[in-house]
PDB file of C-alpha atoms in Angstrom:
ATOM      1  CA  MET A 228      -8.281   9.797  -8.020  1.00  0.00           C
ATOM      2  CA  GLY A 229      -5.053  10.816  -9.674  1.00  0.00           C
ATOM      3  CA  ILE A 230      -1.862   9.144 -10.772  1.00  0.00           C
ATOM      4  CA  LYS A 231       1.345  11.129 -10.545  1.00  0.00           C
ATOM      5  CA  GLY A 232       4.372  10.702 -12.798  1.00  0.00           C
ATOM      6  CA  GLU A 233       5.919   7.276 -12.512  1.00  0.00           C
ATOM      7  CA  ALA A 234       9.384   5.844 -12.978  1.00  0.00           C
ATOM      8  CA  SER A 235       9.940   2.166 -13.616  1.00  0.00           C
ATOM      9  CA  GLY A 236       8.837   0.210 -10.553  1.00  0.00           C
ATOM     10  CA  THR A 237       7.288   3.263  -8.887  1.00  0.00           C
ATOM     11  CA  VAL A 238       3.594   3.915  -8.321  1.00  0.00           C
ATOM     12  CA  ALA A 239       2.156   7.189  -6.955  1.00  0.00           C
ATOM     13  CA  ILE A 240      -1.617   7.509  -6.567  1.00  0.00           C
ATOM     14  CA  GLU A 241      -3.899   9.870  -4.676  1.00  0.00           C
ATOM     15  CA  GLN A 242      -7.551   9.743  -3.645  1.00  0.00           C
ATOM     16  CA  ARG A 243      -9.818  12.267  -1.921  1.00  0.00           C
ATOM     17  CA  ILE A 244     -11.786  10.729   0.947  1.00  0.00           C
ATOM     18  CA  ASP A 245     -14.700  12.371   2.729  1.00  0.00           C
ATOM     19  CA  ALA A 246     -13.696  11.282   6.228  1.00  0.00           C
ATOM     20  CA  PRO A 247     -11.745  12.934   9.054  1.00  0.00           C
ATOM     21  CA  PRO A 248      -7.988  12.797   8.354  1.00  0.00           C
ATOM     22  CA  GLU A 249      -7.200  11.641  11.895  1.00  0.00           C
ATOM     23  CA  LYS A 250      -9.559   8.643  11.523  1.00  0.00           C
ATOM     24  CA  VAL A 251      -8.114   7.669   8.142  1.00  0.00           C
ATOM     25  CA  GLY A 252      -4.589   8.131   9.520  1.00  0.00           C
ATOM     26  CA  ALA A 253      -5.319   5.909  12.524  1.00  0.00           C
ATOM     27  CA  TYR A 254      -6.787   3.195  10.283  1.00  0.00           C
ATOM     28  CA  ILE A 255      -3.898   3.085   7.808  1.00  0.00           C
ATOM     29  CA  GLY A 256      -1.415   3.407  10.671  1.00  0.00           C
ATOM     30  CA  ASP A 257      -2.427  -0.029  11.938  1.00  0.00           C
ATOM     31  CA  PHE A 258      -0.472  -2.096   9.411  1.00  0.00           C
ATOM     32  CA  THR A 259      -2.566  -5.189  10.151  1.00  0.00           C
ATOM     33  CA  ASN A 260      -5.498  -3.388   8.465  1.00  0.00           C
ATOM     34  CA  ALA A 261      -3.621  -3.596   5.150  1.00  0.00           C
ATOM     35  CA  LYS A 262      -5.306  -6.901   4.287  1.00  0.00           C
ATOM     36  CA  GLU A 263      -8.722  -5.203   4.530  1.00  0.00           C
ATOM     37  CA  TRP A 264      -8.059  -2.323   2.168  1.00  0.00           C
ATOM     38  CA  MET A 265      -4.913  -3.086   0.135  1.00  0.00           C
ATOM     39  CA  VAL A 266      -5.834  -5.121  -2.924  1.00  0.00           C
ATOM     40  CA  GLY A 267      -3.418  -8.017  -3.380  1.00  0.00           C
ATOM     41  CA  VAL A 268      -2.502  -8.332   0.302  1.00  0.00           C
ATOM     42  CA  GLU A 269      -3.698 -11.788   1.326  1.00  0.00           C
ATOM     43  CA  SER A 270      -2.399 -11.708   4.891  1.00  0.00           C
ATOM     44  CA  VAL A 271      -0.331  -9.685   7.348  1.00  0.00           C
ATOM     45  CA  GLN A 272       1.572 -11.434  10.129  1.00  0.00           C
ATOM     46  CA  LYS A 273       3.321  -9.420  12.836  1.00  0.00           C
ATOM     47  CA  THR A 274       6.813 -10.864  13.318  1.00  0.00           C
ATOM     48  CA  GLY A 275       8.243  -8.348  15.780  1.00  0.00           C
ATOM     49  CA  ASP A 276       8.053  -4.786  16.996  1.00  0.00           C
ATOM     50  CA  GLY A 277       7.428  -2.857  13.772  1.00  0.00           C
ATOM     51  CA  SER A 278       8.047  -5.816  11.474  1.00  0.00           C
ATOM     52  CA  TYR A 279       5.615  -7.893   9.454  1.00  0.00           C
ATOM     53  CA  ARG A 280       5.457 -10.651   6.862  1.00  0.00           C
ATOM     54  CA  LEU A 281       3.001 -10.048   4.034  1.00  0.00           C
ATOM     55  CA  ALA A 282       1.496 -12.544   1.641  1.00  0.00           C
ATOM     56  CA  LEU A 283       0.980 -10.752  -1.681  1.00  0.00           C
ATOM     57  CA  GLU A 284      -0.437 -11.830  -4.997  1.00  0.00           C
ATOM     58  CA  SER A 285       1.753 -10.879  -7.942  1.00  0.00           C
ATOM     59  CA  PRO A 286       1.784 -11.582 -11.675  1.00  0.00           C
ATOM     60  CA  VAL A 287       4.537 -14.152 -11.005  1.00  0.00           C
ATOM     61  CA  GLY A 288       2.737 -15.880  -8.135  1.00  0.00           C
ATOM     62  CA  ARG A 289       2.449 -15.428  -4.407  1.00  0.00           C
ATOM     63  CA  VAL A 290       5.342 -13.674  -2.656  1.00  0.00           C
ATOM     64  CA  GLU A 291       5.923 -13.237   1.073  1.00  0.00           C
ATOM     65  CA  PRO A 292       8.178 -10.257   1.697  1.00  0.00           C
ATOM     66  CA  GLU A 293       9.087  -9.109   5.173  1.00  0.00           C
ATOM     67  CA  THR A 294       8.641  -5.439   5.982  1.00  0.00           C
ATOM     68  CA  GLU A 295       9.827  -2.999   8.586  1.00  0.00           C
ATOM     69  CA  ILE A 296       7.929   0.131   9.594  1.00  0.00           C
ATOM     70  CA  LEU A 297      10.348   3.037   9.185  1.00  0.00           C
ATOM     71  CA  GLU A 298       8.046   5.835  10.250  1.00  0.00           C
ATOM     72  CA  HIS A 299       4.598   6.017  11.772  1.00  0.00           C
ATOM     73  CA  THR A 300       2.907   9.327  12.566  1.00  0.00           C
ATOM     74  CA  PRO A 301      -0.774  10.102  13.147  1.00  0.00           C
ATOM     75  CA  THR A 302      -1.079  10.942   9.440  1.00  0.00           C
ATOM     76  CA  SER A 303       1.354   8.606   7.671  1.00  0.00           C
ATOM     77  CA  ILE A 304       3.055   5.262   7.607  1.00  0.00           C
ATOM     78  CA  ARG A 305       6.232   4.391   5.710  1.00  0.00           C
ATOM     79  CA  TRP A 306       7.746   0.939   5.324  1.00  0.00           C
ATOM     80  CA  ALA A 307      10.618  -0.851   3.604  1.00  0.00           C
ATOM     81  CA  TYR A 308      10.741  -4.390   2.311  1.00  0.00           C
ATOM     82  CA  THR A 309      13.532  -6.358   3.981  1.00  0.00           C
ATOM     83  CA  SER A 310      13.309  -9.585   1.964  1.00  0.00           C
ATOM     84  CA  THR A 311      12.215 -10.767  -1.497  1.00  0.00           C
ATOM     85  CA  ILE A 312      11.453  -7.225  -2.727  1.00  0.00           C
ATOM     86  CA  GLU A 313      13.620  -4.114  -2.704  1.00  0.00           C
ATOM     87  CA  GLY A 314      11.848  -0.819  -2.080  1.00  0.00           C
ATOM     88  CA  GLY A 315       8.973   0.152   0.122  1.00  0.00           C
ATOM     89  CA  GLY A 316       5.908   2.302   0.378  1.00  0.00           C
ATOM     90  CA  GLN A 317       4.244   5.193   2.091  1.00  0.00           C
ATOM     91  CA  VAL A 318       0.670   6.280   2.704  1.00  0.00           C
ATOM     92  CA  ALA A 319       0.134   9.882   3.763  1.00  0.00           C
ATOM     93  CA  VAL A 320      -3.074  11.650   4.779  1.00  0.00           C
ATOM     94  CA  VAL A 321      -3.503  15.435   4.583  1.00  0.00           C
ATOM     95  CA  PRO A 322      -6.608  17.517   5.377  1.00  0.00           C
ATOM     96  CA  ASN A 323      -8.584  18.542   2.273  1.00  0.00           C
ATOM     97  CA  GLY A 324     -11.692  20.650   2.706  1.00  0.00           C
ATOM     98  CA  ASP A 325     -13.781  20.940   5.857  1.00  0.00           C
ATOM     99  CA  THR A 326     -14.366  17.244   6.494  1.00  0.00           C
ATOM    100  CA  GLY A 327     -12.169  15.306   4.129  1.00  0.00           C
ATOM    101  CA  CYS A 328      -8.616  14.383   3.340  1.00  0.00           C
ATOM    102  CA  LEU A 329      -6.324  13.548   0.470  1.00  0.00           C
ATOM    103  CA  VAL A 330      -4.622  10.156   0.739  1.00  0.00           C
ATOM    104  CA  THR A 331      -1.450   9.571  -1.235  1.00  0.00           C
ATOM    105  CA  TYR A 332       0.099   6.147  -1.761  1.00  0.00           C
ATOM    106  CA  THR A 333       3.637   5.892  -3.107  1.00  0.00           C
ATOM    107  CA  GLY A 334       5.340   2.569  -3.647  1.00  0.00           C
ATOM    108  CA  GLU A 335       8.628   1.485  -5.137  1.00  0.00           C
ATOM    109  CA  PHE A 336       9.492  -2.133  -5.751  1.00  0.00           C
ATOM    110  CA  ARG A 337      11.878  -4.491  -7.484  1.00  0.00           C
ATOM    111  CA  PHE A 338      12.297  -8.203  -6.923  1.00  0.00           C
ATOM    112  CA  LYS A 339      15.709  -8.963  -5.432  1.00  0.00           C
ATOM    113  CA  ARG A 340      16.300 -11.909  -7.765  1.00  0.00           C
ATOM    114  CA  GLY A 341      17.064 -10.574 -11.252  1.00  0.00           C
ATOM    115  CA  LEU A 342      15.406 -13.388 -13.193  1.00  0.00           C
ATOM    116  CA  ILE A 343      12.134 -13.043 -11.260  1.00  0.00           C
ATOM    117  CA  ASP A 344      12.267  -9.250 -11.599  1.00  0.00           C
ATOM    118  CA  ARG A 345      12.711  -9.495 -15.385  1.00  0.00           C
ATOM    119  CA  ALA A 346       9.840 -11.996 -15.629  1.00  0.00           C
ATOM    120  CA  ALA A 347       7.596  -9.746 -13.517  1.00  0.00           C
ATOM    121  CA  ARG A 348       8.360  -6.747 -15.724  1.00  0.00           C
ATOM    122  CA  MET A 349       7.659  -8.782 -18.864  1.00  0.00           C
ATOM    123  CA  VAL A 350       4.183  -9.678 -17.604  1.00  0.00           C
ATOM    124  CA  GLY A 351       3.450  -6.074 -16.627  1.00  0.00           C
ATOM    125  CA  ILE A 352       4.049  -5.742 -12.902  1.00  0.00           C
ATOM    126  CA  GLU A 353       3.922  -1.920 -13.099  1.00  0.00           C
ATOM    127  CA  ARG A 354       0.407  -2.001 -14.597  1.00  0.00           C
ATOM    128  CA  PHE A 355      -0.564  -4.663 -12.072  1.00  0.00           C
ATOM    129  CA  ALA A 356       0.752  -2.581  -9.150  1.00  0.00           C
ATOM    130  CA  ARG A 357      -0.837   0.638 -10.425  1.00  0.00           C
ATOM    131  CA  ARG A 358      -4.218  -1.060 -10.901  1.00  0.00           C
ATOM    132  CA  ASN A 359      -4.041  -2.644  -7.432  1.00  0.00           C
ATOM    133  CA  GLY A 360      -3.032   0.726  -5.944  1.00  0.00           C
ATOM    134  CA  GLU A 361      -5.992   2.469  -7.574  1.00  0.00           C
ATOM    135  CA  ARG A 362      -8.362  -0.251  -6.403  1.00  0.00           C
ATOM    136  CA  SER A 363      -6.837  -0.121  -2.901  1.00  0.00           C
ATOM    137  CA  LEU A 364      -7.442   3.607  -2.498  1.00  0.00           C
ATOM    138  CA  SER A 365     -10.980   3.187  -3.864  1.00  0.00           C
ATOM    139  CA  ARG A 366     -11.568   0.436  -1.309  1.00  0.00           C
ATOM    140  CA  LEU A 367     -10.111   2.625   1.468  1.00  0.00           C
ATOM    141  CA  LYS A 368     -12.416   5.474   0.353  1.00  0.00           C
ATOM    142  CA  HIS A 369     -15.444   3.189   0.523  1.00  0.00           C
ATOM    143  CA  LEU A 370     -14.486   1.780   3.935  1.00  0.00           C
ATOM    144  CA  MET A 371     -13.783   5.195   5.463  1.00  0.00           C
ATOM    145  CA  GLU A 372     -16.819   6.968   4.001  1.00  0.00           C
ATOM    146  CA  ALA A 373     -19.145   4.129   5.056  1.00  0.00           C
ATOM    147  CA  ARG A 374     -18.101   4.571   8.697  1.00  0.00           C
ATOM    148  CA  ARG A 375     -19.874   7.302  10.597  1.00  0.00           C
ATOM    149  CA  TYR A 376     -17.564   8.884  13.119  1.00  0.00           C
TER     150      TYR A 376
END
């Protein structure tokens, strides 16, 4: 697992997974699966075609941002937050080796309300997000490698 260079409020993490890229891509492409593998996601509720409401744990309490899927391909999904949080995320899957893939998660976030954003940064939201991202990709690795396709 690797962590790429980060700017404030940005997390970029990668993980090699020994599973077919098309299977990993299909799994992450179903946004409702996020609660199974993304650490900190308590629930995912579909609110429309390509839009969802998430319940997330954060260092400043539970938040429920709405999201919109901006792009969905067989090997990636990209979303933007449309309420509570500014920013978004992307998970991409690329072939790596004969049977595996490299999964990259990139997320950018900032609370829309300045006071909450400052409080979140004071309590270490970047470390919190990075740690949850690392744990999420480890969980995804375990889930995908445990399945026999």
